[in-house]
PDB file of C-alpha atoms in Angstrom:
ATOM      1  CA  UNK A 225     -11.937   3.215   6.994  1.00 89.00           C
ATOM      2  CA  UNK A 226     -15.196   3.386   5.305  1.00 95.00           C
ATOM      3  CA  UNK A 227     -13.908   3.608   1.377  1.00 98.00           C
ATOM      4  CA  UNK A 228     -17.351   4.580  -0.286  1.00 98.00           C
ATOM      5  CA  UNK A 229     -17.797   7.329   2.501  1.00 98.00           C
ATOM      6  CA  UNK A 230     -14.139   8.664   0.933  1.00 98.00           C
ATOM      7  CA  UNK A 231     -14.771   8.311  -2.549  1.00 98.00           C
ATOM      8  CA  UNK A 232     -18.499  10.177  -1.958  1.00 98.00           C
ATOM      9  CA  UNK A 233     -16.825  13.145  -0.436  1.00 98.00           C
ATOM     10  CA  UNK A 234     -14.593  13.726  -2.385  1.00 98.00           C
ATOM     11  CA  UNK A 235     -16.527  13.185  -5.182  1.00 98.00           C
ATOM     12  CA  UNK A 236     -14.606  10.536  -7.343  1.00 98.00           C
ATOM     13  CA  UNK A 237     -15.184   9.168 -10.629  1.00 98.00           C
ATOM     14  CA  UNK A 238     -14.243   8.415 -14.111  1.00 98.00           C
ATOM     15  CA  UNK A 239     -10.756   9.782 -15.077  1.00 97.00           C
ATOM     16  CA  UNK A 240      -9.355   9.310 -11.055  1.00 99.00           C
ATOM     17  CA  UNK A 241      -6.889   7.139 -10.111  1.00 99.00           C
ATOM     18  CA  UNK A 242      -6.817   5.098  -7.240  1.00 99.00           C
ATOM     19  CA  UNK A 243      -3.801   3.712  -6.082  1.00 99.00           C
ATOM     20  CA  UNK A 244      -4.286   0.748  -3.623  1.00 99.00           C
ATOM     21  CA  UNK A 245      -0.840  -0.291  -1.600  1.00 99.00           C
ATOM     22  CA  UNK A 246      -2.328  -3.558   0.673  1.00 98.00           C
ATOM     23  CA  UNK A 247      -5.346  -4.182  -1.392  1.00 98.00           C
ATOM     24  CA  UNK A 248      -6.479  -7.437   0.638  1.00 96.00           C
ATOM     25  CA  UNK A 249      -9.573  -8.838  -0.176  1.00 96.00           C
ATOM     26  CA  UNK A 250     -10.148  -6.185  -3.250  1.00 98.00           C
ATOM     27  CA  UNK A 251     -12.650  -3.642  -1.411  1.00 98.00           C
ATOM     28  CA  UNK A 252     -11.541  -0.558  -2.476  1.00 99.00           C
ATOM     29  CA  UNK A 253     -11.232  -2.101  -5.784  1.00 99.00           C
ATOM     30  CA  UNK A 254     -14.679  -2.669  -5.433  1.00 99.00           C
ATOM     31  CA  UNK A 255     -15.922   0.475  -4.370  1.00 99.00           C
ATOM     32  CA  UNK A 256     -13.535   2.090  -7.574  1.00 99.00           C
ATOM     33  CA  UNK A 257     -14.518   0.046 -10.234  1.00 98.00           C
ATOM     34  CA  UNK A 258     -18.101   0.682  -9.804  1.00 98.00           C
ATOM     35  CA  UNK A 259     -17.776   4.605  -9.959  1.00 98.00           C
ATOM     36  CA  UNK A 260     -15.418   3.911 -12.786  1.00 99.00           C
ATOM     37  CA  UNK A 261     -12.333   4.342 -11.018  1.00 99.00           C
ATOM     38  CA  UNK A 262      -8.765   3.099 -12.205  1.00 99.00           C
ATOM     39  CA  UNK A 263      -7.041   1.408  -9.984  1.00 99.00           C
ATOM     40  CA  UNK A 264      -3.470   0.173  -8.961  1.00 99.00           C
ATOM     41  CA  UNK A 265      -3.674  -2.483  -6.375  1.00 99.00           C
ATOM     42  CA  UNK A 266      -0.717  -4.080  -4.963  1.00 99.00           C
ATOM     43  CA  UNK A 267      -0.618  -6.924  -2.884  1.00 98.00           C
ATOM     44  CA  UNK A 268       1.785  -9.404  -1.660  1.00 97.00           C
ATOM     45  CA  UNK A 269       0.554 -12.070   0.184  1.00 95.00           C
ATOM     46  CA  UNK A 270      -0.288 -15.413  -2.131  1.00 93.00           C
ATOM     47  CA  UNK A 271      -3.649 -16.592  -0.519  1.00 93.00           C
ATOM     48  CA  UNK A 272      -4.632 -13.459  -1.170  1.00 95.00           C
ATOM     49  CA  UNK A 273      -3.861 -12.593  -4.799  1.00 97.00           C
ATOM     50  CA  UNK A 274      -4.805 -15.704  -5.754  1.00 96.00           C
ATOM     51  CA  UNK A 275      -8.022 -16.265  -3.700  1.00 96.00           C
ATOM     52  CA  UNK A 276      -9.640 -12.822  -4.068  1.00 97.00           C
ATOM     53  CA  UNK A 277      -7.508 -10.279  -6.438  1.00 98.00           C
ATOM     54  CA  UNK A 278      -7.043 -11.802  -9.402  1.00 98.00           C
ATOM     55  CA  UNK A 279     -10.183 -14.455  -9.817  1.00 98.00           C
ATOM     56  CA  UNK A 280     -11.855 -11.064  -8.963  1.00 98.00           C
ATOM     57  CA  UNK A 281     -10.713  -8.072 -10.664  1.00 99.00           C
ATOM     58  CA  UNK A 282      -7.729  -9.433 -13.482  1.00 98.00           C
ATOM     59  CA  UNK A 283     -10.085  -9.491 -16.576  1.00 98.00           C
ATOM     60  CA  UNK A 284     -11.440  -5.661 -15.549  1.00 99.00           C
ATOM     61  CA  UNK A 285      -9.786  -2.964 -17.533  1.00 99.00           C
ATOM     62  CA  UNK A 286     -10.365  -0.410 -14.938  1.00 99.00           C
ATOM     63  CA  UNK A 287      -7.790  -2.414 -12.939  1.00 99.00           C
ATOM     64  CA  UNK A 288      -3.717  -3.333 -12.942  1.00 99.00           C
ATOM     65  CA  UNK A 289      -3.129  -5.692 -10.282  1.00 99.00           C
ATOM     66  CA  UNK A 290       0.960  -6.313  -9.059  1.00 99.00           C
ATOM     67  CA  UNK A 291       1.190  -9.437  -7.278  1.00 98.00           C
ATOM     68  CA  UNK A 292       4.111  -7.798  -5.496  1.00 99.00           C
ATOM     69  CA  UNK A 293       4.251  -5.540  -2.472  1.00 98.00           C
ATOM     70  CA  UNK A 294       5.076  -1.984  -2.725  1.00 99.00           C
ATOM     71  CA  UNK A 295       8.634  -0.874  -0.639  1.00 98.00           C
ATOM     72  CA  UNK A 296      12.063   1.005  -1.419  1.00 97.00           C
ATOM     73  CA  UNK A 297      13.192  -1.330  -4.099  1.00 97.00           C
ATOM     74  CA  UNK A 298      13.009  -4.462  -6.483  1.00 98.00           C
ATOM     75  CA  UNK A 299      13.879  -7.684  -5.259  1.00 98.00           C
ATOM     76  CA  UNK A 300      12.548 -11.026  -5.712  1.00 96.00           C
ATOM     77  CA  UNK A 301      14.589 -12.144  -2.554  1.00 94.00           C
ATOM     78  CA  UNK A 302      11.968 -10.163   0.844  1.00 97.00           C
ATOM     79  CA  UNK A 303      10.536 -12.072   3.528  1.00 96.00           C
ATOM     80  CA  UNK A 304       6.504 -11.306   3.801  1.00 96.00           C
ATOM     81  CA  UNK A 305       6.529 -12.150   7.695  1.00 94.00           C
ATOM     82  CA  UNK A 306       3.230 -14.051   9.096  1.00 91.00           C
ATOM     83  CA  UNK A 307       1.099 -13.587  11.781  1.00 84.00           C
ATOM     84  CA  UNK A 308       1.561 -17.763  12.445  1.00 66.00           C
ATOM     85  CA  UNK A 309       2.861 -20.653  10.525  1.00 61.00           C
ATOM     86  CA  UNK A 310      -0.291 -20.682   8.962  1.00 60.00           C
ATOM     87  CA  UNK A 311      -0.012 -19.450   4.898  1.00 56.00           C
ATOM     88  CA  UNK A 312      -3.612 -19.007   4.902  1.00 57.00           C
ATOM     89  CA  UNK A 313      -3.761 -16.349   7.555  1.00 61.00           C
ATOM     90  CA  UNK A 314      -4.342 -12.771   5.537  1.00 66.00           C
ATOM     91  CA  UNK A 315      -4.162 -10.481   8.050  1.00 76.00           C
ATOM     92  CA  UNK A 316      -1.575  -8.545   9.284  1.00 87.00           C
ATOM     93  CA  UNK A 317       1.611  -9.439   7.343  1.00 92.00           C
ATOM     94  CA  UNK A 318       4.715  -7.742   6.525  1.00 95.00           C
ATOM     95  CA  UNK A 319       7.695  -6.758   5.422  1.00 96.00           C
ATOM     96  CA  UNK A 320       9.044  -5.347   9.105  1.00 94.00           C
ATOM     97  CA  UNK A 321       9.812  -8.401  10.996  1.00 91.00           C
ATOM     98  CA  UNK A 322       9.663  -6.147  14.020  1.00 89.00           C
ATOM     99  CA  UNK A 323       6.005  -6.135  13.997  1.00 92.00           C
ATOM    100  CA  UNK A 324       4.770  -7.320  17.443  1.00 90.00           C
ATOM    101  CA  UNK A 325       2.209  -9.907  16.217  1.00 87.00           C
ATOM    102  CA  UNK A 326       4.373 -11.543  13.782  1.00 90.00           C
ATOM    103  CA  UNK A 327       5.445 -15.156  14.172  1.00 87.00           C
ATOM    104  CA  UNK A 328       9.334 -14.301  13.076  1.00 87.00           C
ATOM    105  CA  UNK A 329       9.849 -18.199  11.465  1.00 90.00           C
ATOM    106  CA  UNK A 330       6.602 -18.076   9.750  1.00 89.00           C
ATOM    107  CA  UNK A 331       7.405 -15.980   6.237  1.00 92.00           C
ATOM    108  CA  UNK A 332       6.553 -16.276   2.339  1.00 93.00           C
ATOM    109  CA  UNK A 333       8.973 -15.545  -0.379  1.00 95.00           C
ATOM    110  CA  UNK A 334       8.435 -11.873  -1.685  1.00 96.00           C
ATOM    111  CA  UNK A 335       9.089  -9.854  -4.681  1.00 98.00           C
ATOM    112  CA  UNK A 336       8.904  -6.172  -4.072  1.00 99.00           C
ATOM    113  CA  UNK A 337       8.764  -3.153  -6.431  1.00 99.00           C
ATOM    114  CA  UNK A 338      10.353   0.570  -5.642  1.00 99.00           C
ATOM    115  CA  UNK A 339       7.210   2.063  -5.906  1.00 99.00           C
ATOM    116  CA  UNK A 340       8.978   5.720  -6.404  1.00 99.00           C
ATOM    117  CA  UNK A 341      10.277   4.195  -9.451  1.00 99.00           C
ATOM    118  CA  UNK A 342       6.716   2.620 -10.554  1.00 99.00           C
ATOM    119  CA  UNK A 343       5.032   5.908  -9.806  1.00 99.00           C
ATOM    120  CA  UNK A 344       7.446   7.644 -12.879  1.00 99.00           C
ATOM    121  CA  UNK A 345       6.388   4.563 -15.192  1.00 99.00           C
ATOM    122  CA  UNK A 346       3.067   4.770 -14.412  1.00 99.00           C
ATOM    123  CA  UNK A 347       3.117   9.078 -15.231  1.00 99.00           C
ATOM    124  CA  UNK A 348      -0.233   9.582 -13.987  1.00 99.00           C
ATOM    125  CA  UNK A 349      -1.337  12.712 -11.923  1.00 99.00           C
ATOM    126  CA  UNK A 350      -3.416  10.380  -8.818  1.00 99.00           C
ATOM    127  CA  UNK A 351      -6.307  11.388  -7.222  1.00 99.00           C
ATOM    128  CA  UNK A 352      -5.819   9.093  -4.128  1.00 99.00           C
ATOM    129  CA  UNK A 353      -2.338   7.212  -2.591  1.00 99.00           C
ATOM    130  CA  UNK A 354      -3.799   4.197   0.070  1.00 99.00           C
ATOM    131  CA  UNK A 355      -1.257   3.346   1.777  1.00 99.00           C
ATOM    132  CA  UNK A 356      -1.889  -0.080   4.730  1.00 97.00           C
ATOM    133  CA  UNK A 357       1.478  -1.595   4.252  1.00 97.00           C
ATOM    134  CA  UNK A 358       1.403  -3.020   7.437  1.00 95.00           C
ATOM    135  CA  UNK A 359       4.962  -0.936   8.936  1.00 95.00           C
ATOM    136  CA  UNK A 360       6.306  -0.507   5.671  1.00 97.00           C
ATOM    137  CA  UNK A 361       4.427   2.639   4.876  1.00 97.00           C
ATOM    138  CA  UNK A 362       7.494   4.853   5.856  1.00 98.00           C
ATOM    139  CA  UNK A 363      10.092   3.166   3.709  1.00 97.00           C
ATOM    140  CA  UNK A 364       7.052   3.474   0.818  1.00 99.00           C
ATOM    141  CA  UNK A 365       6.566   7.321   1.002  1.00 99.00           C
ATOM    142  CA  UNK A 366      10.362   8.193   0.797  1.00 98.00           C
ATOM    143  CA  UNK A 367      10.243   6.532  -2.038  1.00 99.00           C
ATOM    144  CA  UNK A 368       7.376   8.034  -3.041  1.00 99.00           C
ATOM    145  CA  UNK A 369       9.167  11.207  -2.246  1.00 99.00           C
ATOM    146  CA  UNK A 370      12.186  10.670  -4.081  1.00 98.00           C
ATOM    147  CA  UNK A 371      11.688   9.245  -6.911  1.00 98.00           C
ATOM    148  CA  UNK A 372       8.241  10.679  -8.198  1.00 99.00           C
ATOM    149  CA  UNK A 373       6.922  14.325  -8.406  1.00 99.00           C
ATOM    150  CA  UNK A 374       4.597  14.332  -5.016  1.00 98.00           C
ATOM    151  CA  UNK A 375       2.599  17.483  -6.123  1.00 98.00           C
ATOM    152  CA  UNK A 376       0.899  14.875  -8.143  1.00 99.00           C
ATOM    153  CA  UNK A 377      -0.855  12.771  -6.014  1.00 99.00           C
ATOM    154  CA  UNK A 378      -3.813  14.643  -4.512  1.00 99.00           C
ATOM    155  CA  UNK A 379      -4.595  12.890  -1.273  1.00 99.00           C
ATOM    156  CA  UNK A 380      -2.340  10.643   0.387  1.00 99.00           C
ATOM    157  CA  UNK A 381      -4.143   8.104   3.072  1.00 99.00           C
ATOM    158  CA  UNK A 382      -2.098   5.960   5.381  1.00 98.00           C
ATOM    159  CA  UNK A 383      -2.849   3.747   8.325  1.00 96.00           C
ATOM    160  CA  UNK A 384       0.020   3.911  10.598  1.00 95.00           C
ATOM    161  CA  UNK A 385       1.086   0.875  11.958  1.00 92.00           C
ATOM    162  CA  UNK A 386       3.322   2.376  15.084  1.00 92.00           C
ATOM    163  CA  UNK A 387       1.512   1.021  17.858  1.00 92.00           C
ATOM    164  CA  UNK A 388       2.706  -2.409  16.986  1.00 92.00           C
ATOM    165  CA  UNK A 389       6.332  -1.289  15.741  1.00 93.00           C
ATOM    166  CA  UNK A 390       8.765  -0.386  19.025  1.00 93.00           C
ATOM    167  CA  UNK A 391      12.099  -0.911  16.526  1.00 93.00           C
ATOM    168  CA  UNK A 392      14.448   2.244  17.607  1.00 96.00           C
ATOM    169  CA  UNK A 393      15.196   2.583  14.377  1.00 95.00           C
ATOM    170  CA  UNK A 394      11.994   1.943  12.680  1.00 96.00           C
ATOM    171  CA  UNK A 395      10.608   4.555  15.108  1.00 96.00           C
ATOM    172  CA  UNK A 396      13.593   7.243  14.378  1.00 97.00           C
ATOM    173  CA  UNK A 397      12.687   6.822  10.017  1.00 96.00           C
ATOM    174  CA  UNK A 398       9.133   7.429  11.380  1.00 97.00           C
ATOM    175  CA  UNK A 399       9.851  10.826  12.899  1.00 98.00           C
ATOM    176  CA  UNK A 400      12.005  11.589  10.621  1.00 98.00           C
ATOM    177  CA  UNK A 401       9.647  10.751   7.493  1.00 98.00           C
ATOM    178  CA  UNK A 402       6.664  12.304   9.350  1.00 98.00           C
ATOM    179  CA  UNK A 403       8.677  15.831   9.213  1.00 98.00           C
ATOM    180  CA  UNK A 404       9.590  15.856   6.362  1.00 98.00           C
ATOM    181  CA  UNK A 405       6.045  15.618   4.690  1.00 99.00           C
ATOM    182  CA  UNK A 406       5.588  18.155   7.186  1.00 98.00           C
ATOM    183  CA  UNK A 407       8.023  20.503   5.590  1.00 98.00           C
ATOM    184  CA  UNK A 408       6.803  19.836   2.369  1.00 98.00           C
ATOM    185  CA  UNK A 409       3.488  20.636   3.309  1.00 98.00           C
ATOM    186  CA  UNK A 410       1.534  17.238   3.001  1.00 98.00           C
ATOM    187  CA  UNK A 411      -1.345  15.899   4.902  1.00 98.00           C
ATOM    188  CA  UNK A 412      -1.110  12.341   5.827  1.00 98.00           C
ATOM    189  CA  UNK A 413      -5.071  11.553   6.216  1.00 98.00           C
ATOM    190  CA  UNK A 414      -5.651   7.820   8.201  1.00 97.00           C
ATOM    191  CA  UNK A 415      -6.864   5.217   6.905  1.00 97.00           C
ATOM    192  CA  UNK A 416      -8.149   3.691   9.568  1.00 90.00           C
TER     193      UNK A 416
END
């Protein structure tokens, strides 16, 4: 997704809030701060947070960094599954062990934050909620719908990882969540 195109089309700037779940190397953060958009960014992968996000953005007053995965519950004991045994491979790590491109034996400890409750405490209107969390997007969406006033979110952007997760329980939960969103009149825009 071309974040600059999205920000330009929506005419975002000072006073807007971008929640970035799965911040990766900070490309979205950089685009936002160039437009004076406030950002709250979550990233659970140690190398990405340590090597990119923290040194690049921790002193910027527009940016709040969370070294954690947004999820449905608070925990210090989750596993972030990796693509291979090399912990420096930063792409595609996931809380969802059924994702097909992961090495189930290779993981790192991961802190998770109940994103719905986090947003309640944040208590701000959200211009963009961007979710690219490698399979946990449906748990995240349900947490937001259960805990937060979803009418305070203007635009929902999600990268759906349905082609990489064949687990029947996950597929059923995805379908139930999509129906719930449809019933509420919430449109998910693709972040792919």
